[in-house]
XYZ file of N, CA and C in Angstrom:
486
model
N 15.491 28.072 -61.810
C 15.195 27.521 -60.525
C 13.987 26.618 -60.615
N 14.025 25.301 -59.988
C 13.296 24.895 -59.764
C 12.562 24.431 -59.280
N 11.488 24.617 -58.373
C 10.249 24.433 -57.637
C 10.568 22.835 -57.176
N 10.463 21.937 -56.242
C 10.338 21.002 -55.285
C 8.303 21.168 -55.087
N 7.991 20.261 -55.472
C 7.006 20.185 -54.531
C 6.976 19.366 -53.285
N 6.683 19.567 -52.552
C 6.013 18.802 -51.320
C 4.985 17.559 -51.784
N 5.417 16.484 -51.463
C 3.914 15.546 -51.573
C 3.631 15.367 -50.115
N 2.703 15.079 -49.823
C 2.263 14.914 -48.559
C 1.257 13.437 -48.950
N 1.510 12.367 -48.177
C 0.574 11.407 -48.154
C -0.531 10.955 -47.431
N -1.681 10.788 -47.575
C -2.893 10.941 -47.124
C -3.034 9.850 -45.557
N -2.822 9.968 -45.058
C -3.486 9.327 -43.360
C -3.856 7.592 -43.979
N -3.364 6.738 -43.759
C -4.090 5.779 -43.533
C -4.535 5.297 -42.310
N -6.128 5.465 -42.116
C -6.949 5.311 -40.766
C -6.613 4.107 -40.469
N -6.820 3.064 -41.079
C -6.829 1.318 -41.210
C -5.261 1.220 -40.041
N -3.751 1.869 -40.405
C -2.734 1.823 -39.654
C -2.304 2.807 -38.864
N -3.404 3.900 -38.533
C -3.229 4.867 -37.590
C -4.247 3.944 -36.590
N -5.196 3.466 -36.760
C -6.520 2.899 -35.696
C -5.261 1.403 -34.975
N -4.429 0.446 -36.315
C -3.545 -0.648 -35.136
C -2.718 -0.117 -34.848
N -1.886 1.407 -35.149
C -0.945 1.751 -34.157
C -1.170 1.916 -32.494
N -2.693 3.089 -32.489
C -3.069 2.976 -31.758
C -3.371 2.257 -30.649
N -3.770 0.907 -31.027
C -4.436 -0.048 -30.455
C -3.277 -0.941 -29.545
N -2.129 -0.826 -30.271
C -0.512 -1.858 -30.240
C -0.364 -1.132 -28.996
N -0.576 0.553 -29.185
C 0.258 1.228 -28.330
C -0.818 1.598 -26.766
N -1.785 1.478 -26.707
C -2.871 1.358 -25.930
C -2.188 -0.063 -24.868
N -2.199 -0.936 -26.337
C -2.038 -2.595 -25.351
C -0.593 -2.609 -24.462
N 0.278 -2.346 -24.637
C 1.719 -2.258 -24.309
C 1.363 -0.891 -22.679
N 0.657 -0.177 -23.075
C 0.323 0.782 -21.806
C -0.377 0.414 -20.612
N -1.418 -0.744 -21.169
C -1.944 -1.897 -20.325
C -0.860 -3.214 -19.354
N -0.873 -3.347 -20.488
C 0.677 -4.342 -19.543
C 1.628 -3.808 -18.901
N 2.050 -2.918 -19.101
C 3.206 -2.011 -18.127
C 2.201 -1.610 -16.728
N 1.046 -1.313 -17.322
C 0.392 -1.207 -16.249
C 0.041 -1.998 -14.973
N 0.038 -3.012 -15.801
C -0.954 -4.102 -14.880
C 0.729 -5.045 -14.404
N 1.357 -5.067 -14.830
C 3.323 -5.681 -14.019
C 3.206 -4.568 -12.695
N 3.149 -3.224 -13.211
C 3.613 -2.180 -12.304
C 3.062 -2.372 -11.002
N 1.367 -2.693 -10.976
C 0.807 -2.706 -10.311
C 0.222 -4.349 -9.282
N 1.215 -5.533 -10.130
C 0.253 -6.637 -9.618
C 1.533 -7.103 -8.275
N 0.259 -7.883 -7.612
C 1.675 -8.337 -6.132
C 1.398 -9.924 -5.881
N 2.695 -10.665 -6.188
C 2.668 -11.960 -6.160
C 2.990 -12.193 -4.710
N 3.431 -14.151 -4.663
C 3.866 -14.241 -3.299
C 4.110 -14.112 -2.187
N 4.677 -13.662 -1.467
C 4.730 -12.806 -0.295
C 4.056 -11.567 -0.029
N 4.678 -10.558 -1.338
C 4.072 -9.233 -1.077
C 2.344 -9.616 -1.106
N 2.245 -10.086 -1.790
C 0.317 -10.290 -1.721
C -0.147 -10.712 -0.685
N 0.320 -10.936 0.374
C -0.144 -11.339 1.561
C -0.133 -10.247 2.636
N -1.084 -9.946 3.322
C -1.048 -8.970 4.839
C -0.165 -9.603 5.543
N 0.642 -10.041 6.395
C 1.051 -10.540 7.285
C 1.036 -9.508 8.378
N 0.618 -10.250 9.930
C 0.819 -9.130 11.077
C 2.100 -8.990 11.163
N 2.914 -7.272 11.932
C 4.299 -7.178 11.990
C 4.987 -7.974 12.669
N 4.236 -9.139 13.141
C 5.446 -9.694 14.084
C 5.755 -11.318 13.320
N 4.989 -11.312 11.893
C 5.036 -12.560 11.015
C 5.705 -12.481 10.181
N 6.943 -12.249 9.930
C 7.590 -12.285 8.557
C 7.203 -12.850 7.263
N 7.512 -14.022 7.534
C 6.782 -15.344 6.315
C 6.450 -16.434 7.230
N 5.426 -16.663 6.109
C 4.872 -18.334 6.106
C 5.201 -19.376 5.311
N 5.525 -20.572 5.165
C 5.479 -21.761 4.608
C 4.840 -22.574 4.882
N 3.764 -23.121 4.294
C 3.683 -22.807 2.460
C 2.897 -21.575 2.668
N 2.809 -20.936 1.432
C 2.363 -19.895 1.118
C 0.713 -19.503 1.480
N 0.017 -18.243 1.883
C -1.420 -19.133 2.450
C -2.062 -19.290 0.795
N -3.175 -20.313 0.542
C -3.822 -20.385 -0.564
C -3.196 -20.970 -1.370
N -1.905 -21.482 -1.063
C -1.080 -22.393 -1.763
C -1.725 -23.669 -2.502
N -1.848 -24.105 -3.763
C -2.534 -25.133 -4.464
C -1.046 -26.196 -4.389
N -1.348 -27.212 -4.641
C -0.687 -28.471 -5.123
C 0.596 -28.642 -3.832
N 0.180 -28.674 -2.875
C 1.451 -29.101 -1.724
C 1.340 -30.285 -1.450
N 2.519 -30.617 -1.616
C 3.009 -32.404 -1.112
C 2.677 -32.672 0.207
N 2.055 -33.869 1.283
C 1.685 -33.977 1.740
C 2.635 -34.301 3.283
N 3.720 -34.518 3.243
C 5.164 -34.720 3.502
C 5.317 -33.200 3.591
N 5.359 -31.875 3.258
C 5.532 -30.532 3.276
C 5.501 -30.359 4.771
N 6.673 -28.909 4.993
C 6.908 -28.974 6.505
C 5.951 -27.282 6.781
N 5.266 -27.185 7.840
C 5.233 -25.734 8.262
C 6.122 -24.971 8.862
N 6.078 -24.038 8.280
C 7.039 -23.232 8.949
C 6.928 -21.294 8.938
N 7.069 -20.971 10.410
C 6.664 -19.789 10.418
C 7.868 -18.594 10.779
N 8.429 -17.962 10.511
C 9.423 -16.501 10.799
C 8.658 -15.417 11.693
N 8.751 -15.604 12.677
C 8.321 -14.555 13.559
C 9.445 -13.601 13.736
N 8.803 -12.674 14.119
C 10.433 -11.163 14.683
C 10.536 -11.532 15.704
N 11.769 -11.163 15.574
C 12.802 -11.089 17.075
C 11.717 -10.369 18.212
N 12.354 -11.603 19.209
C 11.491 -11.195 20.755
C 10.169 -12.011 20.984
N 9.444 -12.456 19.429
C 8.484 -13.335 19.814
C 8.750 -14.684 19.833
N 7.428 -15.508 20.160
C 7.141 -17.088 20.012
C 6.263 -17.387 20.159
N 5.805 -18.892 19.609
C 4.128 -19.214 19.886
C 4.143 -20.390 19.487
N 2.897 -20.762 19.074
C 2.936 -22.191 18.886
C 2.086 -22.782 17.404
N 1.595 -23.479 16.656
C 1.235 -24.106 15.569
C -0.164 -24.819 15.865
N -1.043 -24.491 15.929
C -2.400 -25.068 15.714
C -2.776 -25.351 14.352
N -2.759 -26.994 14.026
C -2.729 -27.569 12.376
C -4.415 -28.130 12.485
N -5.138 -27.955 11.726
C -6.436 -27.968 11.649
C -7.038 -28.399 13.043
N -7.031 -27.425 13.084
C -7.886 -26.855 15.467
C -7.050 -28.478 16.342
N -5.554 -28.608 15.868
C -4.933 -29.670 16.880
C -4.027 -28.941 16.914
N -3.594 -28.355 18.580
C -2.407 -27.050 19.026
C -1.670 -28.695 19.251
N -0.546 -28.246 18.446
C 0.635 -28.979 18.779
C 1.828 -28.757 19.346
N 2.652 -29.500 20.256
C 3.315 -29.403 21.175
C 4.420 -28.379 20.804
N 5.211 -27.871 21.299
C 6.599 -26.780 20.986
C 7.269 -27.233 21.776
N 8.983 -27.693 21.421
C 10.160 -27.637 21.821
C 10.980 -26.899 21.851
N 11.319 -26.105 22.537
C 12.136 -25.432 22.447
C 13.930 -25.805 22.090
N 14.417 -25.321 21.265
C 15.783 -25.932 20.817
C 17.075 -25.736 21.755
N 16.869 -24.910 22.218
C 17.597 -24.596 23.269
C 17.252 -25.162 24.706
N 16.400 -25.952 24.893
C 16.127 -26.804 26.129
C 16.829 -28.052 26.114
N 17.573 -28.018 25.031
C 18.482 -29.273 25.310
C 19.592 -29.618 25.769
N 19.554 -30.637 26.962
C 20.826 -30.061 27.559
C 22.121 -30.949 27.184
N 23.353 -30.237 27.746
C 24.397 -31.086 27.827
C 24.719 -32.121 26.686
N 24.894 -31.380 25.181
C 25.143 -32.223 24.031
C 26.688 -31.670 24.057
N 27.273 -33.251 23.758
C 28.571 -33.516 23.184
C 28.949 -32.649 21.945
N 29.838 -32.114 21.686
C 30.118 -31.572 20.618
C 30.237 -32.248 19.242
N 29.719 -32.234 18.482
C 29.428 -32.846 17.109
C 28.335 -34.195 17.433
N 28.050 -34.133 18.238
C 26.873 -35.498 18.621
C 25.603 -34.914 17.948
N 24.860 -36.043 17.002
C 23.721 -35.759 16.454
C 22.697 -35.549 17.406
N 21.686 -34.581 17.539
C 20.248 -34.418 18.704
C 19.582 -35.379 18.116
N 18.879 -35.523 19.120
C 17.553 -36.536 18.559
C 16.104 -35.347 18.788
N 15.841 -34.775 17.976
C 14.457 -34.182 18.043
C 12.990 -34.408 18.013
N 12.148 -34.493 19.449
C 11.057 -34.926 19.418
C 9.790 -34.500 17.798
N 9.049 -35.540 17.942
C 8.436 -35.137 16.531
C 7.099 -34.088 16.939
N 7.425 -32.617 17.416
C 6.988 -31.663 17.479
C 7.199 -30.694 17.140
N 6.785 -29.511 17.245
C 7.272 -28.137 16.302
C 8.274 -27.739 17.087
N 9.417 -27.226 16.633
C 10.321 -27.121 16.680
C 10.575 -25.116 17.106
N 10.644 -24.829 18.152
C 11.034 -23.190 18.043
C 12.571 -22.817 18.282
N 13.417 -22.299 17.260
C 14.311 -22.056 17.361
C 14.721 -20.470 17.624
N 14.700 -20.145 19.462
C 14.711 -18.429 19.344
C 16.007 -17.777 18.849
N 17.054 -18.212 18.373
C 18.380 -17.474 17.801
C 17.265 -17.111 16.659
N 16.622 -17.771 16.003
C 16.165 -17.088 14.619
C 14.658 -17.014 14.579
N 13.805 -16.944 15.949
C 12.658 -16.971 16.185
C 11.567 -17.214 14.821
N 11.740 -18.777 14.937
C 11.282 -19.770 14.100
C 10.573 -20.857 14.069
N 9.251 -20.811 14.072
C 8.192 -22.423 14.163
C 8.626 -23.723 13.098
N 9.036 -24.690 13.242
C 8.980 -25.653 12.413
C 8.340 -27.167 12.641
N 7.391 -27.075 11.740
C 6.687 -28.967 11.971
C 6.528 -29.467 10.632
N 7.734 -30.779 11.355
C 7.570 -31.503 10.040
C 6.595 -32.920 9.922
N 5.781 -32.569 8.960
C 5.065 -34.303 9.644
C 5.979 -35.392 9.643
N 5.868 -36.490 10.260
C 6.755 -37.999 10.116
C 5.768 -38.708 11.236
N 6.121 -40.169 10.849
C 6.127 -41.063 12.036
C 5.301 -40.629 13.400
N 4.955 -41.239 14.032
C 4.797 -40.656 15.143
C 5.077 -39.306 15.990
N 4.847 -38.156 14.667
C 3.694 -37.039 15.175
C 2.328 -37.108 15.189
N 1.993 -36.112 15.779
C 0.549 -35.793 16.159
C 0.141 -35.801 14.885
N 0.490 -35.104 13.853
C 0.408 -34.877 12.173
C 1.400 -35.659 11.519
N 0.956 -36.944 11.060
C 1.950 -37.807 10.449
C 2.513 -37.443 8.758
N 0.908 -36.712 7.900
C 0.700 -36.019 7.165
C -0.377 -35.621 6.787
N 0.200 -34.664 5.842
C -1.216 -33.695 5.361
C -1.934 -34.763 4.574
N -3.621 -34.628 4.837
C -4.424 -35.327 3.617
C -4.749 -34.642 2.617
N -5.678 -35.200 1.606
C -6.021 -34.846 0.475
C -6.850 -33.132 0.645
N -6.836 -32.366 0.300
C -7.492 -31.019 0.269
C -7.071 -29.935 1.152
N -7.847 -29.031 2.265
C -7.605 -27.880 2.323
C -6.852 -27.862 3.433
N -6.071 -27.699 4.101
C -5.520 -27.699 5.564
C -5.905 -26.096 5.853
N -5.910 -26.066 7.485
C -5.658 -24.985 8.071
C -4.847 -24.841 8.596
N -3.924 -23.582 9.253
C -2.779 -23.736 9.730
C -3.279 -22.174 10.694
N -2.912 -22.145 12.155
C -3.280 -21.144 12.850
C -1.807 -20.758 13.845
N -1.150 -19.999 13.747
C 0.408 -19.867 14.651
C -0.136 -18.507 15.263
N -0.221 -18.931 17.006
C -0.383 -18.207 18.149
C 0.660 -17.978 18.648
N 0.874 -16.376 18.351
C 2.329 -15.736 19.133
C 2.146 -14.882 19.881
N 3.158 -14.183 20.791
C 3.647 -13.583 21.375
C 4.930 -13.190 21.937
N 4.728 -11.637 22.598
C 5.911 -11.176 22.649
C 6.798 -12.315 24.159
N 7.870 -12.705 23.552
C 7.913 -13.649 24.835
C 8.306 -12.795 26.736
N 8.708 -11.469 26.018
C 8.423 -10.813 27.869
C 6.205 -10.468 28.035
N 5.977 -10.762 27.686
C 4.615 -10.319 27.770
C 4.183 -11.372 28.590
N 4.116 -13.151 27.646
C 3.710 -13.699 27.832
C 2.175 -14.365 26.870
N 2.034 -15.678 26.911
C 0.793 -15.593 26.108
C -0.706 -15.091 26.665
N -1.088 -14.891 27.909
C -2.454 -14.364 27.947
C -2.630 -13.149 26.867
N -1.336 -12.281 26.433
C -1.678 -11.008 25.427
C -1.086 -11.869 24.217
N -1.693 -13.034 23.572
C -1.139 -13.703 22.299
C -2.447 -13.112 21.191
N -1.267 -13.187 19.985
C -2.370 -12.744 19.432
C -2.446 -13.835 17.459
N -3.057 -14.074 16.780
C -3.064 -15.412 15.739
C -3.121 -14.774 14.593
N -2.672 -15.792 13.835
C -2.489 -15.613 12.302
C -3.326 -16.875 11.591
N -4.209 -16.635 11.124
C -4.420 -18.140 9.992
C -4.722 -18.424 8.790
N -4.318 -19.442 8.090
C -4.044 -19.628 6.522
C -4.639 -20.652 6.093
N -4.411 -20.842 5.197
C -5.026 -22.145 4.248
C -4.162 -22.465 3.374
N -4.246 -23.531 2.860
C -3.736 -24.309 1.968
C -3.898 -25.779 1.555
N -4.103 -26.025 -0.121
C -4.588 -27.288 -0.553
C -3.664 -28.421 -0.672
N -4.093 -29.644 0.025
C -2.475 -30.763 -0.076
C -3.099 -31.508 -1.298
N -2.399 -31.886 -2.280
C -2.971 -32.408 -3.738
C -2.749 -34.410 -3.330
């Protein structure tokens, strides 16, 4: 009979210390995905704001870029673009269109309550023809529309036009 020894090989510290280190780093990054919040989710929004466009803190926006706000069902309000409250149309105040006849839409923000929705696009002869160079503010004053606005309550953002 004959005996087998066992060898056993001695620890190398040098590739036990970068296993370690590989496996440390990989625990970091899972970590830090698990935990980080882009776009939307990174934003507070009040419950009655769904989303914003553009994003607030948004860098490099075209100057031509439209605002646009998603309020919940039941509200409305209006678009204050750096401290100038601009006008609201309502989409449904229009009367008596022909069927398939194009609207002509004043160049104001636009509220559409089927999908209780702010939209301003700059052009031409709006109040905001376009965004200039740097930071805009953007402030959308809502409310519940049985309330009324004396109980309105605001949201405001920022964003850089490049």
């Amino acid at each position: 009979m004959s005996r087998r020894r066992l060898f056993r090989r001695p620890i190398d510290r040098g590739l036990l210390v970068a296993s370690f280190a590989i496996a440390l780093g990989m625990v970091v990054v899972v970590y830090g995905v698990s935990i980080s919040l882009t776009g939307d989710d990174a934003v507070d929004y009040p419950d009655a704001i769904e989303s914003v466009d553009p994003v607030p803190n948004s860098v490099q926006v075209l100057p031509q870029t439209n605002v646009f706000v998603d309020l919940a069902t039941g509200y409305t309000g209006v678009l204050v673009i750096n401290d100038i409250e601009l006008e609201t149309f309502r989409i449904g105040e229009v009367a008596d269109i022909e069927p398939g006849r194009q609207v002509d839409v004043p160049p104001v923000t636009i509220f559409e309550p089927g999908n209780a929705t702010l939209t301003y696009s700059p052009r031409a002869g709006a109040t905001v023809e376009r965004f200039g160079s740097g930071v805009q503010q953007v402030e959308v004053i809502f409310w519940r529309e049985d309330e009324g606005r004396q109980r309105a309550s605001s949201y405001t953002w920022t964003f850089n036009v490049v």
